[in-house]
Amino acid sequence: MKKTILLVDDEADLREVLDISLSDTGYNVLTAENSTQALKILDDNDIPVVITDIKMPGVDGIELLRKIKRKNPETEVIMLTGHGDLELAIKSLKNKATDFITKPINDDALEMALQRAFEKIQMRQKLKEYDRNRAMYDVFINELIQEDVMIIGSDYRILDINETLLNKLGLERKEAVGRYCYEITHRLSVPCSGEDHKCPLEETLMTRKPTTETHIHKDKDNKN
């Protein structure tokens, strides 16, 4: 699926040249000759990235940037500016522009700015997905599963533990996560071994297959 961008510039020739260049690169390009048109297009379309000139008649690029960010803070905005307009470029960055490109526009510089913009969008999406998955995971192990759950790394340290088991052990989460499982469950200083404390994790690491073992855990008072 092509990535959609909105190009805003009052110079028809520049719009046409950039439209052709960006379309050839693989982008779906929408164009506007002023800020009013741009805002109407943004109202009617879901557009993640906007490229806009700073100096335009009427509502200039800085004000357009502000309006875009008020409407949707996650829209990435790349500013186009002429040489000598460094002060305006800095002002745009202070208003949360993603980047700025000076005219005459270098195709490679513009492509790099677009790549950075879409990478930021992709990273936000991944973080949101992680937060959703984490929330579902927390509900799953703490509310839906009533059995004891302990997640252990290959170094025997506890990565996570559910409320059910914490309550049985009489511990707070901060007292368990990051510590060795054998310290928490059996008050041992070395990994479980032998018939009394056969370690399913050790067998799993050796065989790379699931194992089943019944453990009797001790609480913080060393009681079964």
mmCIF file of N, CA, C and O in Angstrom, residues 42 46-50 64-78 92-93 95-98 117 120-121 124 128:
data_model
loop_
_atom_site.group_PDB
_atom_site.id
_atom_site.type_symbol
_atom_site.label_atom_id
_atom_site.label_comp_id
_atom_site.label_asym_id
_atom_site.label_seq_id
_atom_site.Cartn_x
_atom_site.Cartn_y
_atom_site.Cartn_z
ATOM 1 N N LEU A 42 -7.218 17.657 4.743
ATOM 2 C CA LEU A 42 -6.927 16.922 5.976
ATOM 3 C C LEU A 42 -8.203 16.541 6.712
ATOM 4 O O LEU A 42 -8.257 15.511 7.393
ATOM 5 N N ASP A 46 -7.311 10.790 5.824
ATOM 6 C CA ASP A 46 -6.377 10.412 6.880
ATOM 7 C C ASP A 46 -4.972 10.459 6.288
ATOM 8 O O ASP A 46 -4.535 9.523 5.610
ATOM 9 N N ILE A 47 -4.256 11.543 6.531
ATOM 10 C CA ILE A 47 -2.938 11.758 5.925
ATOM 11 C C ILE A 47 -1.898 11.866 7.036
ATOM 12 O O ILE A 47 -1.953 12.785 7.860
ATOM 13 N N PRO A 48 -0.943 10.953 7.074
ATOM 14 C CA PRO A 48 0.025 10.939 8.174
ATOM 15 C C PRO A 48 1.134 11.974 8.068
ATOM 16 O O PRO A 48 1.682 12.401 9.083
ATOM 17 N N VAL A 49 1.489 12.391 6.829
ATOM 18 C CA VAL A 49 2.628 13.294 6.645
ATOM 19 C C VAL A 49 2.248 14.447 5.724
ATOM 20 O O VAL A 49 1.652 14.232 4.662
ATOM 21 N N VAL A 50 2.611 15.659 6.142
ATOM 22 C CA VAL A 50 2.374 16.864 5.343
ATOM 23 C C VAL A 50 3.708 17.522 5.040
ATOM 24 O O VAL A 50 4.566 17.657 5.922
ATOM 25 N N LEU A 64 -0.187 27.101 9.574
ATOM 26 C CA LEU A 64 -0.754 25.819 9.133
ATOM 27 C C LEU A 64 -0.230 24.688 10.016
ATOM 28 O O LEU A 64 -0.995 23.805 10.424
ATOM 29 N N LEU A 65 1.059 24.719 10.307
ATOM 30 C CA LEU A 65 1.659 23.723 11.202
ATOM 31 C C LEU A 65 0.946 23.701 12.547
ATOM 32 O O LEU A 65 0.602 22.636 13.070
ATOM 33 N N ARG A 66 0.722 24.894 13.108
ATOM 34 C CA ARG A 66 0.040 24.975 14.407
ATOM 35 C C ARG A 66 -1.366 24.381 14.331
ATOM 36 O O ARG A 66 -1.799 23.642 15.226
ATOM 37 N N LYS A 67 -2.085 24.705 13.264
ATOM 38 C CA LYS A 67 -3.455 24.204 13.113
ATOM 39 C C LYS A 67 -3.464 22.677 12.963
ATOM 40 O O LYS A 67 -4.327 21.987 13.517
ATOM 41 N N ILE A 68 -2.518 22.156 12.197
ATOM 42 C CA ILE A 68 -2.424 20.704 11.998
ATOM 43 C C ILE A 68 -2.154 20.011 13.329
ATOM 44 O O ILE A 68 -2.785 19.004 13.661
ATOM 45 N N LYS A 69 -1.206 20.560 14.096
ATOM 46 C CA LYS A 69 -0.834 19.939 15.362
ATOM 47 C C LYS A 69 -1.963 20.012 16.387
ATOM 48 O O LYS A 69 -2.117 19.116 17.223
ATOM 49 N N ARG A 70 -2.755 21.096 16.332
ATOM 50 C CA ARG A 70 -3.905 21.176 17.235
ATOM 51 C C ARG A 70 -4.945 20.125 16.874
ATOM 52 O O ARG A 70 -5.586 19.544 17.748
ATOM 53 N N LYS A 71 -5.109 19.904 15.578
ATOM 54 C CA LYS A 71 -6.103 18.933 15.105
ATOM 55 C C LYS A 71 -5.644 17.497 15.356
ATOM 56 O O LYS A 71 -6.408 16.657 15.806
ATOM 57 N N ASN A 72 -4.383 17.229 15.037
ATOM 58 C CA ASN A 72 -3.839 15.885 15.217
ATOM 59 C C ASN A 72 -2.347 15.979 15.515
ATOM 60 O O ASN A 72 -1.541 16.098 14.593
ATOM 61 N N PRO A 73 -1.968 15.936 16.784
ATOM 62 C CA PRO A 73 -0.554 16.085 17.164
ATOM 63 C C PRO A 73 0.366 15.042 16.540
ATOM 64 O O PRO A 73 1.578 15.264 16.455
ATOM 65 N N GLU A 74 -0.190 13.912 16.102
ATOM 66 C CA GLU A 74 0.657 12.847 15.573
ATOM 67 C C GLU A 74 0.941 12.994 14.078
ATOM 68 O O GLU A 74 1.711 12.218 13.511
ATOM 69 N N THR A 75 0.327 13.968 13.414
ATOM 70 C CA THR A 75 0.650 14.222 12.005
ATOM 71 C C THR A 75 2.062 14.781 11.917
ATOM 72 O O THR A 75 2.410 15.729 12.605
ATOM 73 N N GLU A 76 2.883 14.178 11.073
ATOM 74 C CA GLU A 76 4.256 14.645 10.896
ATOM 75 C C GLU A 76 4.272 15.725 9.804
ATOM 76 O O GLU A 76 3.701 15.531 8.730
ATOM 77 N N VAL A 77 4.943 16.850 10.081
ATOM 78 C CA VAL A 77 4.954 17.981 9.152
ATOM 79 C C VAL A 77 6.394 18.357 8.808
ATOM 80 O O VAL A 77 7.190 18.671 9.701
ATOM 81 N N ILE A 78 6.711 18.305 7.525
ATOM 82 C CA ILE A 78 8.032 18.695 7.017
ATOM 83 C C ILE A 78 7.904 20.061 6.354
ATOM 84 O O ILE A 78 7.039 20.261 5.499
ATOM 85 N N SER A 92 9.674 26.809 13.205
ATOM 86 C CA SER A 92 8.813 25.665 12.861
ATOM 87 C C SER A 92 9.146 24.454 13.725
ATOM 88 O O SER A 92 8.246 23.720 14.148
ATOM 89 N N LEU A 93 10.436 24.248 14.008
ATOM 90 C CA LEU A 93 10.834 23.121 14.858
ATOM 91 C C LEU A 93 10.313 23.308 16.281
ATOM 92 O O LEU A 93 9.927 22.344 16.940
ATOM 93 N N ASN A 95 7.601 24.606 16.970
ATOM 94 C CA ASN A 95 6.174 24.280 16.894
ATOM 95 C C ASN A 95 5.951 22.817 16.507
ATOM 96 O O ASN A 95 4.889 22.444 16.026
ATOM 97 N N LYS A 96 6.994 22.011 16.708
ATOM 98 C CA LYS A 96 6.925 20.551 16.572
ATOM 99 C C LYS A 96 6.869 20.070 15.127
ATOM 100 O O LYS A 96 6.275 19.019 14.836
ATOM 101 N N ALA A 97 7.504 20.817 14.212
ATOM 102 C CA ALA A 97 7.690 20.287 12.858
ATOM 103 C C ALA A 97 8.648 19.106 12.938
ATOM 104 O O ALA A 97 9.530 19.063 13.802
ATOM 105 N N THR A 98 8.484 18.140 12.040
ATOM 106 C CA THR A 98 9.347 16.964 12.033
ATOM 107 C C THR A 98 10.742 17.313 11.525
ATOM 108 O O THR A 98 11.749 16.844 12.043
ATOM 109 N N ALA A 117 10.129 10.614 9.053
ATOM 110 C CA ALA A 117 8.745 10.880 9.460
ATOM 111 C C ALA A 117 7.946 9.587 9.573
ATOM 112 O O ALA A 117 7.244 9.363 10.566
ATOM 113 N N LYS A 120 8.981 7.459 12.538
ATOM 114 C CA LYS A 120 8.380 7.927 13.788
ATOM 115 C C LYS A 120 6.955 7.422 13.923
ATOM 116 O O LYS A 120 6.532 6.992 15.006
ATOM 117 N N ILE A 121 6.216 7.461 12.833
ATOM 118 C CA ILE A 121 4.836 6.976 12.847
ATOM 119 C C ILE A 121 4.797 5.480 13.157
ATOM 120 O O ILE A 121 3.995 5.013 13.977
ATOM 121 N N ARG A 124 5.538 4.800 16.824
ATOM 122 C CA ARG A 124 4.373 5.065 17.676
ATOM 123 C C ARG A 124 3.367 3.936 17.594
ATOM 124 O O ARG A 124 2.776 3.526 18.602
ATOM 125 N N LYS A 128 2.059 1.622 20.671
ATOM 126 C CA LYS A 128 0.637 1.479 20.997
ATOM 127 C C LYS A 128 0.244 0.003 21.019
ATOM 128 O O LYS A 128 -0.511 -0.436 21.887
#
